[in-house]
XYZ file of C-alpha atoms in Angstrom:
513
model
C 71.497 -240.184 181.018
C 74.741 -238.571 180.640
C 72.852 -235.327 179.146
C 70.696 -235.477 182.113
C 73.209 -235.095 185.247
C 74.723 -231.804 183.485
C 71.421 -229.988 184.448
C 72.082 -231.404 188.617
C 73.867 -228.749 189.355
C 71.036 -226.532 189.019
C 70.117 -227.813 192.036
C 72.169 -225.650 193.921
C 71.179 -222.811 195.904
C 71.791 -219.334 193.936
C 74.911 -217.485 195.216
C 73.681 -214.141 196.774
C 74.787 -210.907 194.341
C 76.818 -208.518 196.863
C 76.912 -204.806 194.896
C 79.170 -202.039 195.887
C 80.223 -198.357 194.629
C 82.900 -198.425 191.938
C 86.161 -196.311 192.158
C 87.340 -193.754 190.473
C 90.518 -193.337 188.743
C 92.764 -190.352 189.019
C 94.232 -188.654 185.792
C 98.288 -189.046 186.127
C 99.682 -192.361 183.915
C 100.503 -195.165 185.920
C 99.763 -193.281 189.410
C 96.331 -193.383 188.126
C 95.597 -196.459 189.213
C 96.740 -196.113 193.061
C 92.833 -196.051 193.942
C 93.158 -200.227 193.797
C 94.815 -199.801 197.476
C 92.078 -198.332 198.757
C 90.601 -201.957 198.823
C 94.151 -204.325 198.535
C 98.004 -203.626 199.620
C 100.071 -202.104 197.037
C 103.228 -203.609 196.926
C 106.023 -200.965 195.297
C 108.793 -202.861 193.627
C 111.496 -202.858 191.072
C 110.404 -203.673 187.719
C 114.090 -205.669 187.772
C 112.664 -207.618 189.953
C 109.325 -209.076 187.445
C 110.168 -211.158 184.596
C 107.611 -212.721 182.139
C 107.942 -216.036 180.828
C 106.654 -217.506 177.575
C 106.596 -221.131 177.696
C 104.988 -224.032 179.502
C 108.644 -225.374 179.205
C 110.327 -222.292 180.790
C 107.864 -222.644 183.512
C 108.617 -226.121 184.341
C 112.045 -225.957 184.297
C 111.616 -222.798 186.869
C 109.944 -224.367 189.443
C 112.051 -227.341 189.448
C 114.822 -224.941 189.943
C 112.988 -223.323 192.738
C 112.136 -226.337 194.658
C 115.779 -227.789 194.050
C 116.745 -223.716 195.695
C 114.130 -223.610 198.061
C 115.345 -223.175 201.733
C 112.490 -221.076 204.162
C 109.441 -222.181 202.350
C 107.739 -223.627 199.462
C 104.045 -222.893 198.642
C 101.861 -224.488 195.735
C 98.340 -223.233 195.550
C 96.741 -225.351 192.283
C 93.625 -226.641 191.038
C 95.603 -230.300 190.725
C 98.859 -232.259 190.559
C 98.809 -234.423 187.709
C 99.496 -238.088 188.027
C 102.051 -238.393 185.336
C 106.287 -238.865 185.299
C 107.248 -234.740 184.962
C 104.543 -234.059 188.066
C 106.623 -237.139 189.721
C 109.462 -234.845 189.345
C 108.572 -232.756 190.953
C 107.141 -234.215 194.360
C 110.734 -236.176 193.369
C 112.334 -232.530 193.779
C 110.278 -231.805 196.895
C 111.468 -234.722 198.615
C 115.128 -234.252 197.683
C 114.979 -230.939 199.153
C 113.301 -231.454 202.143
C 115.750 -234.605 202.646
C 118.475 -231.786 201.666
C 116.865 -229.868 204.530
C 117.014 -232.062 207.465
C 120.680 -233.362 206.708
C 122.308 -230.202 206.676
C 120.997 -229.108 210.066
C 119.315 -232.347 211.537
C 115.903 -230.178 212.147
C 114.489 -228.705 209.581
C 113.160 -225.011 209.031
C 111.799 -225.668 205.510
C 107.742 -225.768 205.474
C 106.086 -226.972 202.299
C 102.329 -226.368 201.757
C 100.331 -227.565 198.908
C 96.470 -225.794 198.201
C 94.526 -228.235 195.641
C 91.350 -228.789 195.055
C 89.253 -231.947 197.003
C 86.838 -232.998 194.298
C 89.630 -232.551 191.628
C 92.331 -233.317 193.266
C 90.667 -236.360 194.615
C 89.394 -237.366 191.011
C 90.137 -241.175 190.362
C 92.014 -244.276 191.990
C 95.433 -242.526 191.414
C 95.191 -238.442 192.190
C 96.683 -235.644 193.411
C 96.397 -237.119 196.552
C 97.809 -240.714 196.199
C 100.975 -238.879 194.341
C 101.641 -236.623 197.490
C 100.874 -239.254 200.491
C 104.660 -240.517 200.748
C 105.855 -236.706 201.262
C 103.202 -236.478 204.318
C 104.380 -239.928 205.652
C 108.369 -238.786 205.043
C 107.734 -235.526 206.224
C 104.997 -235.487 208.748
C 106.676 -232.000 210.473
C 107.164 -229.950 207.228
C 104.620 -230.713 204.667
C 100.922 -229.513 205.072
C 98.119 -230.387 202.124
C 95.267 -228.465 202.273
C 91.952 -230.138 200.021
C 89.682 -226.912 199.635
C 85.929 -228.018 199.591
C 83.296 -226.077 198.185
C 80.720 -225.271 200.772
C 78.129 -224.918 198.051
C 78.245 -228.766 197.277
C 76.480 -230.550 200.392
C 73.642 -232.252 201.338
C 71.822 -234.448 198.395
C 74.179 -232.551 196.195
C 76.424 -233.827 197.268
C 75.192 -237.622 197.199
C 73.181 -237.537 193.815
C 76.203 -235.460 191.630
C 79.037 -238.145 190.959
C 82.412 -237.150 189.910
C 84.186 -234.575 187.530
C 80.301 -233.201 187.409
C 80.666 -232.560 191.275
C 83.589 -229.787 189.984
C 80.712 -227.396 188.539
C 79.987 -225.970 191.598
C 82.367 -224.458 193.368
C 86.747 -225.057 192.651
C 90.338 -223.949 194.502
C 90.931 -222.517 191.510
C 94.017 -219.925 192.408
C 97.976 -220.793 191.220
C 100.665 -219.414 193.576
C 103.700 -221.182 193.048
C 105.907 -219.524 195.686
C 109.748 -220.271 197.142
C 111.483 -218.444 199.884
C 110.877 -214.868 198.211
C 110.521 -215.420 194.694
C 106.938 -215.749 193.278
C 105.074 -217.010 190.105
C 101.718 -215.876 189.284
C 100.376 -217.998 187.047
C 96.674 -219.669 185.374
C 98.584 -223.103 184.822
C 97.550 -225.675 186.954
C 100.677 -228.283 187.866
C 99.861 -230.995 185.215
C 101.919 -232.267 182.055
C 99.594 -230.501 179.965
C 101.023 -227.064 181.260
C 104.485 -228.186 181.243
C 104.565 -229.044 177.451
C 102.101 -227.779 175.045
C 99.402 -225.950 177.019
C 99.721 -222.288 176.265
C 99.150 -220.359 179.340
C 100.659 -217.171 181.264
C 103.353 -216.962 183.473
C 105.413 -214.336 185.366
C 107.891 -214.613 188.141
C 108.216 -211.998 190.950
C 111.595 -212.102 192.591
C 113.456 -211.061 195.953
C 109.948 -209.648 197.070
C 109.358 -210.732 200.618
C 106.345 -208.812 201.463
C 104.452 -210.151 198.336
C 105.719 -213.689 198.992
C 104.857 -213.109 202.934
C 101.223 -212.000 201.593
C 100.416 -215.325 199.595
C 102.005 -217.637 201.948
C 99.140 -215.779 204.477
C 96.731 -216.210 202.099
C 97.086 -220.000 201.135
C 97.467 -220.564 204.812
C 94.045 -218.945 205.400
C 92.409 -220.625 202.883
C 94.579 -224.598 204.156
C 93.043 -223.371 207.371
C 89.192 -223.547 206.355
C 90.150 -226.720 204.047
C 90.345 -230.050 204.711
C 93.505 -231.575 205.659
C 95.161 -234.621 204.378
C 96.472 -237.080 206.589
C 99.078 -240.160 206.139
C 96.360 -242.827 205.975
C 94.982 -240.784 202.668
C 91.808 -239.895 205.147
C 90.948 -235.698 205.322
C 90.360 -234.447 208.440
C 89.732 -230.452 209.529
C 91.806 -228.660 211.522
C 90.227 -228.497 215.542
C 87.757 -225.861 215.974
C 86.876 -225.372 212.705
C 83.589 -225.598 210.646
C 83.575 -228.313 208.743
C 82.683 -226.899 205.011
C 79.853 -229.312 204.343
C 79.022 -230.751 207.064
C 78.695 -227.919 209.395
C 76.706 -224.814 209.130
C 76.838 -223.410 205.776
C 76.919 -219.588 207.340
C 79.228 -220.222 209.865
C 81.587 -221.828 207.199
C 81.342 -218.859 204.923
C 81.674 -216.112 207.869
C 84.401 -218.364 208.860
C 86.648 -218.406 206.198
C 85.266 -214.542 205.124
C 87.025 -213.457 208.221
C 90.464 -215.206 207.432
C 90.871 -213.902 204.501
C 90.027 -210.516 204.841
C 92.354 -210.548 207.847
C 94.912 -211.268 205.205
C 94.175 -208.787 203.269
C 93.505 -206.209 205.597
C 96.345 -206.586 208.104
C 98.400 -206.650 204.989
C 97.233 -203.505 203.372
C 97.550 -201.797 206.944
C 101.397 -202.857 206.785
C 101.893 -201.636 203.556
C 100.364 -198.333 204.214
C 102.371 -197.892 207.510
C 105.508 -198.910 205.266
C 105.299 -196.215 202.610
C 104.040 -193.639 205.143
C 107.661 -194.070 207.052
C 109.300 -194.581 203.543
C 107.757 -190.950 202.299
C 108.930 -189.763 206.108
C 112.532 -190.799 205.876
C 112.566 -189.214 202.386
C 111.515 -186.244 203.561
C 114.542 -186.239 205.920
C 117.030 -187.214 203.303
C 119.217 -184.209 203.241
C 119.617 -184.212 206.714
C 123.724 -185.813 207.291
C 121.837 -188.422 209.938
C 119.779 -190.060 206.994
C 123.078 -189.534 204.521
C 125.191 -191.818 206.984
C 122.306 -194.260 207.564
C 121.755 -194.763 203.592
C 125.847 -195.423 203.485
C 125.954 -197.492 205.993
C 122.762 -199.430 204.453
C 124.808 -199.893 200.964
C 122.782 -196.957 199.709
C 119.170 -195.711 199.220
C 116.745 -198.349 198.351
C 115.626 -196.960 194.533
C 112.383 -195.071 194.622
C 109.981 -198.100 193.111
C 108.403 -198.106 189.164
C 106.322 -200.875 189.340
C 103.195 -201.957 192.049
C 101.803 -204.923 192.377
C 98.360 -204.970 193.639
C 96.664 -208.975 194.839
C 93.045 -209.124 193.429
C 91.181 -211.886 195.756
C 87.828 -213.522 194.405
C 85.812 -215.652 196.798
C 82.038 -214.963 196.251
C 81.365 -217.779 198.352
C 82.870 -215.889 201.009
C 81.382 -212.589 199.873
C 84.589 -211.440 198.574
C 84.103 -209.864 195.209
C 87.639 -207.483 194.802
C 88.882 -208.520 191.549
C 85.031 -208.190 190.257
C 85.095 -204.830 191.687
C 88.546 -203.799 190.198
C 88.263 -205.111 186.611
C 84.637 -203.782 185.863
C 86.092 -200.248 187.279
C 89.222 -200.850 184.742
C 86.311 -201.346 181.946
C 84.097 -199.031 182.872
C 87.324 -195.941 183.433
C 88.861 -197.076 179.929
C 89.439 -193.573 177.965
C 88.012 -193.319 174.428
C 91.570 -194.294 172.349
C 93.148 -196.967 175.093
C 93.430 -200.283 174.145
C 92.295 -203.352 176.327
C 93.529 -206.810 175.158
C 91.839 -209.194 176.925
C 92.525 -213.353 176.834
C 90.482 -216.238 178.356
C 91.054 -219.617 177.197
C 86.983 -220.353 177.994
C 85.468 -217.323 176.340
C 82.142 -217.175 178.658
C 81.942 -213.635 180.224
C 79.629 -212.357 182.947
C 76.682 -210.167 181.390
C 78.261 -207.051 183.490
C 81.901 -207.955 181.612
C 79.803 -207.879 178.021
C 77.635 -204.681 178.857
C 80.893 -202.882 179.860
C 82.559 -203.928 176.782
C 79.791 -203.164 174.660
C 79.022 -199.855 176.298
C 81.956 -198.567 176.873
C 84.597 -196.366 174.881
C 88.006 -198.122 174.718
C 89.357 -200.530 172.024
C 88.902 -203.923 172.511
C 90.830 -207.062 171.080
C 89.747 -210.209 172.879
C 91.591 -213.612 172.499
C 89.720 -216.881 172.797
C 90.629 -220.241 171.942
C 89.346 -222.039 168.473
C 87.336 -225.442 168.765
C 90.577 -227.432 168.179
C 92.496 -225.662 170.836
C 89.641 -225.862 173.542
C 90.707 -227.826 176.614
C 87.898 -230.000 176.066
C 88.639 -230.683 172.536
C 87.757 -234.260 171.555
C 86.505 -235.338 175.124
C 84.748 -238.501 175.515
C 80.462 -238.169 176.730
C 79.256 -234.988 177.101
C 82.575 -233.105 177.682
C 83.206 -233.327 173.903
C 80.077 -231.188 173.226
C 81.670 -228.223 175.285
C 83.964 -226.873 172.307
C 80.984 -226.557 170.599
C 78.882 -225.024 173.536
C 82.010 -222.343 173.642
C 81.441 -221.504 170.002
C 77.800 -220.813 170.373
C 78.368 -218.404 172.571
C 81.269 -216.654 170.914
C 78.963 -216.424 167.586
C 75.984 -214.869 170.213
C 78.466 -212.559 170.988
C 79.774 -211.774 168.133
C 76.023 -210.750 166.526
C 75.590 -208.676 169.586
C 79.061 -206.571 168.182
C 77.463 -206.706 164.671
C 74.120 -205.465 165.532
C 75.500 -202.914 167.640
C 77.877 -202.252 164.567
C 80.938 -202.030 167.505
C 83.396 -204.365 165.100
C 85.666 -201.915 164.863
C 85.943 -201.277 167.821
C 85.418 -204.182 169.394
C 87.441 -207.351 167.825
C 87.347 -211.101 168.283
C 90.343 -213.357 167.596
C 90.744 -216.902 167.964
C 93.819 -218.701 169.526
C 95.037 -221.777 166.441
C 98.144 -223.777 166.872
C 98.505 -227.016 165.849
C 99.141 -229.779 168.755
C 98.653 -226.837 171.107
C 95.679 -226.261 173.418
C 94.812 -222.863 175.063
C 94.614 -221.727 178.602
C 96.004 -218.325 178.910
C 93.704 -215.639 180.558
C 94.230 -211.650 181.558
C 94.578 -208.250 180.385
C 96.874 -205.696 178.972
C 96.157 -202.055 179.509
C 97.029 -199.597 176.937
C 96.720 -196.057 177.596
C 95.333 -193.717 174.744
C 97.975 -192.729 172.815
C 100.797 -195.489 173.836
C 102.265 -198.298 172.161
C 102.765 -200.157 175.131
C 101.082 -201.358 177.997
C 101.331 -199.481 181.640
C 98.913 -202.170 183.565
C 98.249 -206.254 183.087
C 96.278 -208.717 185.292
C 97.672 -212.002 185.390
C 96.492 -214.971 187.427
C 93.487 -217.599 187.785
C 90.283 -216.141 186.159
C 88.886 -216.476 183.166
C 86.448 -213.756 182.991
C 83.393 -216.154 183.358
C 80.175 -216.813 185.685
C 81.935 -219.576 187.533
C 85.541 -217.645 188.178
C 82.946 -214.300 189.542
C 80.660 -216.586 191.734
C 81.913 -219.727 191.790
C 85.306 -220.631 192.310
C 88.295 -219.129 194.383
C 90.897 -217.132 192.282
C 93.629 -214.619 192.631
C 95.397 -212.827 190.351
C 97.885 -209.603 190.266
C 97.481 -205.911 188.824
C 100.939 -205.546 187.552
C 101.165 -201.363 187.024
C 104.388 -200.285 185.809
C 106.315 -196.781 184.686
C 109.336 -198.556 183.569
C 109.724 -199.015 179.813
C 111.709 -202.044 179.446
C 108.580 -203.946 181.613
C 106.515 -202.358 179.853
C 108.136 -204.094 176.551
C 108.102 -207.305 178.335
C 104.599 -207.549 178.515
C 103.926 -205.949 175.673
C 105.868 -208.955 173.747
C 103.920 -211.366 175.704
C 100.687 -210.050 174.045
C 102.152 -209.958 170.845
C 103.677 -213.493 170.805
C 100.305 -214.926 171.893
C 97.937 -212.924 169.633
C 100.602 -213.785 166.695
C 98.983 -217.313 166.792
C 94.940 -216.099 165.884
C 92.948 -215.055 163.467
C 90.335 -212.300 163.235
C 86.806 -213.895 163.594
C 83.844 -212.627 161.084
C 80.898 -213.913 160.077
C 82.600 -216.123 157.759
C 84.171 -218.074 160.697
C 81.104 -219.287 162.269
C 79.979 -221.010 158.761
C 82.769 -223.263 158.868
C 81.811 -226.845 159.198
C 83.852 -227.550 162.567
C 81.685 -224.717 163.690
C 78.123 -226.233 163.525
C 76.293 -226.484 166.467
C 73.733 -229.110 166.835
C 70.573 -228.259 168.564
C 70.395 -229.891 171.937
C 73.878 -228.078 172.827
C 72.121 -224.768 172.022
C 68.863 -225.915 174.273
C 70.973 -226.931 176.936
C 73.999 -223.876 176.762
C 72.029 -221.493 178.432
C 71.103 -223.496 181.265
C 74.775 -225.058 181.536
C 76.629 -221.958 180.670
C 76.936 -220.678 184.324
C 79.178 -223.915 185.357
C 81.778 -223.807 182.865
């Protein structure tokens, strides 16, 4: 029975492919890659400003900080909030700052939204949304959580798929952890897991107001389409809108299309009109006016060495940018650059795997071993997704043989012991460098259900500046340091047998996980 209801989700209606014309990249290092804000705002920044962190503990301990420092806002866009004691400390935190808040000037201007997930988030009698119902009924004037709901998962769907199998179809799946200006890009979801010994990525974007101004926009957008939770733990949606699976599936999707992009576009136009008066006052620099306005100002704001450019996924919405960008970064790779790439669910798209077999750049790709796998020693059919993983990392991996591209292209497999794997991205590395001038850090994984299922964000993080550069350069090295090369040999290791109804059923599965 339990075999059976992994093959109701095929029920579901096909998501529509949307195709469009890829870029092209200009020729001058890091500058090369401006052509991303032709389709998202670029963001120019210090490079003091970015700092990467290593640990699940590091990250912990920084957002508790930032809640605790918090004073305009505080954003959260997650898949879940675990149920445990360290995600009590934090809504702990959240309340003793918002308490913080009122007392010092009797009315509040702090605003704290959460983004989760519904069918996640709502997963079980004690959830995501049990754990953040006293905040709502403490704070009815300054907290806002927003319970995203696929539109895809409706109707019969709906009724016949029960829960954790209702989360193939469709997932919140971005992680913005934001405060005042500062903001962390991240794939960790806020659980226990990814506080202790979940290895995932993390980096921290400080004193940045237009970037932090841009995701607080966009999680608002997306709380606006979602469902909202009230005091009484009922959801309700906000007046006027569509109701995402109740209502008209069109209208939903044009709906929420049309908030987003607004986002995106209204913040590209600002960004454009910024630099174009930025380049203008430059070119009046020498003139005495601009001399005494830059000393009156505490000096010229340094020229920036490091863009940030917001890669939005929503195919449910039609919004395909971060598909767009990465298979142009694959596809524009030079013959001698290096692309290390990292999913913790090695599943790609066929367009990711024909790029990466076709193309000309080196490839090292990090996935996680059976015994690292998030799903490692689930009970029912969970269990049996390790081993689903593997079968398609050996398919793989005797595509690279029989194209004889194993030079070239490289797999390695993620092993620490008590340690389970969820970092995902990509490091860029020009032909010819030792370090890398371009990562993408945030919520994909690469996969069928991050393209066209699920909604995801991450960052293209291009830099000039060396000692950034080095920074994420370490970051690759410290998590590739944990894995081994995979050859044939690896896939005639005992752990790595693969019984027969898990290869049957893989490739009917394969596009929901």
């Amino acid at each position: 029975r339990s075999s059976w209801l992994l093959l109701a989700p095929l029920l579901t209606p096909p998501v529509p492919v949307i195709t469009a014309p890829p870029c092209s990249l200009c020729p001058e290092g890091a500058h090369r890659f401006q052509w991303i804000r032709n389709l998202v705002p670029e963001f120019g920044i210090s490079s003091s400003h970015v700092k990467v962190l290593s640990s699940p503990a590091e990250f912990y301990e920084l957002l508790k900080v930032q809640i605790k420092t918090a004073k305009q806002r505080v954003v959260m866009a997650s898949l879940y909030l675990g149920t445990g004691l360290l995600e009590q400390e934090l809504v702990d935190c959240l309340e003793e700052t918002l308490e913080k808040s009122l007392q010092a000037k009797g009315s509040s201007n702090l605003r704290v939204s959460i983004l989760l997930d519904y069918t996640r988030g709502s997963r079980g009698r004690k959830n995501s949304r049990t754990m953040l119902i006293p905040l709502l009924q403490r704070f009815p004037e300054q907290v806002r959580v927003s319970l995203f709901h696929t539109p895809n998962l409706r109707g019969l769907l709906k009724l016949l798929i029960p829960e954790r199998f209702n989360e193939t179809i469709g997932l919140q799946h971005i992680k913005v952890y934001l405060f005042d200006d500062n903001v962390i890009l991240s794939g960790a979801n806020l659980s226990d897991l990814y506080f202790t010994n979940r290895q995932d990525r993390y980096v921290l974007i400080q004193d940045s107001p237009e970037i932090a101004d841009f995701f607080t926009e966009l999680v608002d957008a997306i709380g606006d389409v979602s469902l909202q939770l009230q005091q009484d733990d009922t959801v309700q949606m906000m007046e006027g809108m569509v109701h995402p699976y109740q209502g008209d599936k069109v209208a939903y999707c044009e709906t929420a299309n049309r908030r987003v992009m607004e986002v995106i576009n209204s913040a590209r136009t600002r960004q454009q009109l910024l630099h174009a008066k930025t380049f203008h006052s430059s070119q009046q620099g020498s003139s005495l006016l601009a001399q005494q306005g830059s000393q009156a100002s505490g000096g010229p704001k340094p020229e920036p060495d490091t863009w940030i450019y917001p890669l939005i996924q929503m195919k449910p919405f039609g919004i395909q940018i971060d598909e767009m960008v990465t298979e142009t970064l694959l596809t524009e790779a030079e013959r001698g650059a290096r692309i290390y790439l990292t999913t913790g669910y090695f599943n790609l798209t066929q367009a990711y795997m024909d790029l990466i077999l076709g193309t000309r750049a080196e490839y090292r790709i990090l996935l996680a071993s059976p015994e690292v796998n998030g799903f490692f020693g689930a009970k029912g059919v969970a269990g049996a997704i390790p081993s689903a993983y593997v079968y398609i990392e050996h398919q793989f991996y005797n595509e690279v043989c029989y194209l004889h591209q194993q030079e070239r292209v490289q797999l390695q497999e993620y092993s620490r012991a008590g340690w389970t794997f969820h970092a995902k991205g990509l490091w860029l590395y020009l032909a010819g460098s030792d370090l890398p001038c371009l990562t993408l850090i945030g919520s994909p994984n690469f996969g069928y259900r991050s393209v066209h299922r699920d909604l995801e964000a991450q960052v293209a993080i291009v830099t000039e500046n060396k000692a950034l550069q080095q920074q994420l350069h370490q970051e690759q090295e410290q998590l590739y340091l944990c894995s081994g090369v995979v050859s044939s040999a690896t896939f005639e290791q005992p752990n790595r047998y693969v019984k027969l109804w898990v290869k049957l059923v893989t490739p009917l599965i394969k596009n929901f996980f």
